[in-house]
XYZ file of C-alpha atoms in Angstrom:
294
model
C 0.030 0.054 0.002
C 2.697 2.321 -0.721
C 1.706 5.975 -1.157
C -1.742 4.956 0.247
C -3.160 7.477 2.924
C -5.883 6.689 5.376
C -6.779 9.027 8.406
C -9.804 9.892 11.186
C -11.004 13.326 10.438
C -13.524 14.475 12.931
C -16.083 17.294 12.658
C -16.839 19.093 15.728
C -19.028 22.584 16.515
C -21.979 24.067 18.116
C -25.383 22.832 17.493
C -27.009 23.341 14.033
C -23.779 24.486 12.263
C -24.170 22.066 9.284
C -21.916 19.156 10.661
C -24.359 16.395 9.423
C -24.738 17.987 6.137
C -21.288 18.275 5.512
C -20.610 14.927 6.535
C -23.312 13.513 4.053
C -21.895 15.749 1.505
C -18.419 14.092 1.695
C -19.713 10.523 1.982
C -22.494 10.779 -0.812
C -25.234 9.505 1.628
C -27.525 10.072 4.098
C -25.792 8.707 7.344
C -26.399 11.509 9.657
C -29.964 12.784 10.138
C -30.697 16.441 9.598
C -33.286 18.943 11.213
C -33.438 22.407 12.153
C -33.575 21.621 15.781
C -30.329 21.296 18.357
C -29.297 18.002 19.521
C -30.017 16.175 16.282
C -27.094 14.232 16.423
C -26.644 12.087 19.610
C -23.918 9.597 18.480
C -20.466 9.788 17.112
C -21.132 8.593 13.640
C -18.354 7.187 11.109
C -18.788 7.636 7.436
C -15.907 5.876 5.324
C -14.922 7.615 2.029
C -12.673 5.404 -0.226
C -10.493 6.142 -3.225
C -7.640 4.160 -5.057
C -5.027 5.875 -2.826
C -6.899 6.955 0.027
C -9.275 6.041 2.901
C -10.824 8.968 4.913
C -12.592 8.115 8.087
C -15.087 10.967 8.896
C -16.499 11.334 12.260
C -19.689 13.399 12.709
C -20.394 14.247 16.372
C -23.037 15.927 18.652
C -23.115 19.629 18.774
C -21.142 20.886 21.660
C -23.524 22.115 24.530
C -23.093 22.432 28.530
C -24.751 19.267 29.690
C -27.809 19.215 32.015
C -28.613 15.518 32.169
C -26.617 12.320 31.956
C -27.496 11.805 28.105
C -26.113 15.056 27.333
C -22.866 14.154 29.279
C -22.530 11.098 27.358
C -23.109 13.088 24.082
C -20.054 15.450 25.064
C -17.904 12.214 25.885
C -18.387 11.372 22.170
C -16.845 15.185 21.510
C -14.010 14.640 23.695
C -13.082 11.426 22.156
C -13.111 13.229 18.684
C -9.897 15.284 19.659
C -8.231 12.179 21.011
C -8.056 10.171 17.606
C -8.235 12.532 14.767
C -5.462 13.088 12.187
C -7.282 16.462 11.222
C -10.243 18.209 13.062
C -12.823 20.224 11.158
C -13.891 22.963 13.384
C -17.106 24.142 11.930
C -18.834 27.534 12.774
C -21.562 29.384 10.958
C -21.341 33.368 9.917
C -22.167 35.546 13.020
C -21.032 32.859 15.551
C -18.347 34.101 17.947
C -18.021 31.331 20.604
C -18.246 27.821 21.546
C -20.914 26.610 23.846
C -18.085 25.312 26.030
C -15.052 27.149 26.077
C -12.974 24.425 27.136
C -13.215 22.883 23.744
C -11.867 26.196 22.181
C -8.875 25.964 24.419
C -8.530 22.394 22.992
C -8.571 23.851 19.443
C -6.192 26.267 20.213
C -3.512 24.010 21.588
C -4.208 21.146 19.110
C -1.126 19.438 17.822
C -2.833 18.134 14.568
C -3.884 20.148 11.582
C -7.345 22.174 12.331
C -9.467 23.407 9.604
C -11.869 25.978 10.459
C -14.979 25.819 8.201
C -16.851 29.015 8.019
C -20.528 27.538 6.914
C -23.607 29.171 5.574
C -21.625 31.851 3.572
C -24.205 31.747 0.892
C -26.640 34.395 2.848
C -23.508 36.803 3.903
C -22.413 39.836 2.210
C -18.706 39.893 1.404
C -18.069 42.633 3.966
C -19.336 40.411 6.732
C -17.393 37.240 5.286
C -14.119 39.333 5.569
C -14.860 40.420 9.226
C -15.555 36.907 10.033
C -12.461 35.684 8.690
C -10.405 38.258 10.241
C -12.238 37.655 13.630
C -11.441 33.777 13.371
C -7.881 34.387 12.330
C -7.241 36.756 15.308
C -8.863 34.195 17.743
C -7.080 30.833 16.216
C -4.067 31.988 14.444
C -2.793 28.389 13.707
C -5.995 27.238 12.023
C -6.690 27.100 8.150
C -9.961 28.904 7.407
C -12.178 27.932 4.542
C -15.543 29.443 3.814
C -18.079 27.181 2.645
C -21.585 26.255 2.122
C -22.323 22.691 2.953
C -26.058 22.802 1.861
C -24.929 24.614 -1.619
C -21.864 22.159 -1.884
C -19.762 25.402 -2.292
C -16.223 24.949 -1.704
C -16.911 21.480 -0.312
C -14.526 19.537 -2.935
C -11.966 21.882 -2.288
C -11.875 21.440 1.350
C -12.078 17.543 0.796
C -8.893 17.729 -1.451
C -7.097 19.495 1.267
C -7.922 16.876 3.931
C -6.676 14.431 1.548
C -3.262 16.366 1.232
C -3.011 16.358 5.226
C -3.720 12.631 5.606
C -0.865 10.692 6.887
C 0.351 7.792 4.549
C -1.212 4.522 6.096
C -2.941 1.363 4.931
C -6.713 1.364 5.078
C -8.285 1.084 8.392
C -11.534 -0.454 7.288
C -12.525 -2.562 4.449
C -12.665 -0.734 1.161
C -16.194 -1.570 0.411
C -17.569 -0.514 4.300
C -19.361 2.861 4.402
C -20.000 3.098 8.244
C -19.351 1.687 11.618
C -22.810 1.428 12.425
C -25.413 -1.450 12.067
C -28.388 -1.409 10.112
C -30.632 -1.100 13.228
C -28.995 2.365 14.097
C -30.003 3.783 10.718
C -33.537 2.583 11.513
C -33.477 4.177 14.868
C -32.355 7.502 13.455
C -34.734 7.467 10.645
C -37.565 7.183 12.983
C -36.128 9.689 15.279
C -35.519 12.198 12.709
C -39.389 12.315 12.120
C -40.056 12.627 15.369
C -37.741 15.752 15.891
C -39.511 17.170 12.685
C -43.239 16.515 13.639
C -43.065 16.949 17.608
C -42.659 20.099 19.508
C -41.053 21.008 23.043
C -39.637 18.306 25.064
C -40.856 15.337 23.249
C -38.214 14.986 20.666
C -35.345 15.223 23.518
C -37.164 12.475 25.592
C -37.500 9.794 23.053
C -35.018 6.924 22.143
C -35.792 4.306 19.520
C -34.798 0.444 19.923
C -35.374 -1.744 16.843
C -36.367 -4.930 18.163
C -36.528 -6.973 15.066
C -34.673 -6.520 11.607
C -35.418 -9.575 9.250
C -34.168 -9.283 5.793
C -35.788 -11.345 2.916
C -34.733 -10.989 -0.779
C -37.531 -8.423 -1.695
C -38.406 -7.030 1.722
C -37.010 -5.911 5.358
C -39.619 -6.392 8.137
C -38.750 -4.322 11.211
C -40.351 -3.759 14.459
C -39.095 -0.725 16.357
C -40.166 0.788 19.887
C -40.300 4.398 20.691
C -39.540 4.984 24.119
C -40.777 8.032 26.139
C -40.278 8.979 29.746
C -43.669 9.805 30.836
C -47.337 8.399 30.127
C -48.590 11.881 28.836
C -45.547 11.918 26.317
C -47.016 8.497 25.264
C -50.413 9.726 24.112
C -48.800 12.733 22.370
C -46.533 10.402 20.290
C -49.354 8.468 19.507
C -51.822 11.321 18.678
C -55.564 11.198 18.055
C -56.517 7.598 16.660
C -52.985 6.920 16.198
C -52.611 9.519 13.256
C -49.526 10.956 14.691
C -47.580 7.811 14.855
C -48.842 6.710 11.606
C -47.335 9.822 9.986
C -44.108 9.074 11.672
C -44.119 5.575 10.389
C -45.071 6.258 6.771
C -42.367 8.862 6.400
C -39.664 6.847 8.033
C -40.527 3.674 5.794
C -40.227 5.734 2.548
C -36.622 6.935 3.774
C -35.556 3.589 5.014
C -36.483 2.192 1.554
C -34.607 4.659 -0.402
C -31.787 3.699 2.044
C -31.932 -0.203 1.912
C -33.034 -0.064 -1.734
C -35.814 -2.424 -1.156
C -39.476 -2.701 0.190
C -39.893 -2.254 4.025
C -42.328 -3.187 6.312
C -42.380 -1.118 9.537
C -44.232 -1.701 12.866
C -43.941 1.097 15.417
C -44.915 0.765 19.206
C -44.733 3.256 21.974
C -43.285 2.589 25.710
C -42.893 4.553 28.700
C -39.300 3.949 30.065
C -39.032 6.399 33.020
C -36.237 8.739 33.165
C -33.887 6.646 30.822
C -32.045 10.104 30.116
C -30.309 9.920 33.597
C -30.047 6.252 33.681
C -26.430 5.037 33.092
C -27.377 1.466 32.738
C -30.138 2.335 30.268
C -27.722 4.824 28.219
C -25.080 1.741 27.911
C -27.779 -0.381 26.542
C -28.703 2.245 24.003
C -24.936 2.748 23.004
C -24.036 5.822 25.005
C -21.836 5.401 28.189
C -19.173 2.877 27.895
């Protein structure tokens, strides 16, 4: 594998700056769910991009917040781990943003021993004057980083950033088989497709009180049969998720099924149930079961 490059490239930043949009643009598949709500990404998700002479292992991480319950602490542990194994760090900010939600992470970026690319995202809505002012601001605050203005949504400058990342990767053999796309199992993407629809269609605390568990995933030649449970923290939330005559739950199921058929490339039969799992967000045993705490 002489001349072959491989490396871990980890994306960090505040909630809603476009990390998942960039990850999906690089990978060419919808691995990370995207909504306008904060804390859409809960896990650290790997997306693997392969070329003849490179393997880029991308990592999408939860948006940086100050934790208020155990689940959020576990999410921030995924962010901390992103500093530990990266060959290149992508620090993503959006136009007008000035600080990270947790200053300790900014100190880590300032003192980083690895290359850091600061991606100034969502520039398609900014004036040239504002863009120049923002570039100067970040250059002054983080003099060691490379700054790249981009629009992940419009795919502006995304290829240029990708090419620069490949230049920075160390020479190494591939870490994963060349046909592998991610480190997550199929059930994870079923859970995420359902959770995305809940984030879109429900308000207030409901999306943050929900966890999904896919109990059955049976794949035949022409169809995949899935049974998933939507867990909520309180009885009142169960009624809201189900909705009048089950209509709200049915909408989630129909929309998630369509996305999953596109993702898996075959017909999907999806059964959804709702269960109360009290206080799961603060229960370390439950969080381990759902893949958060190690």
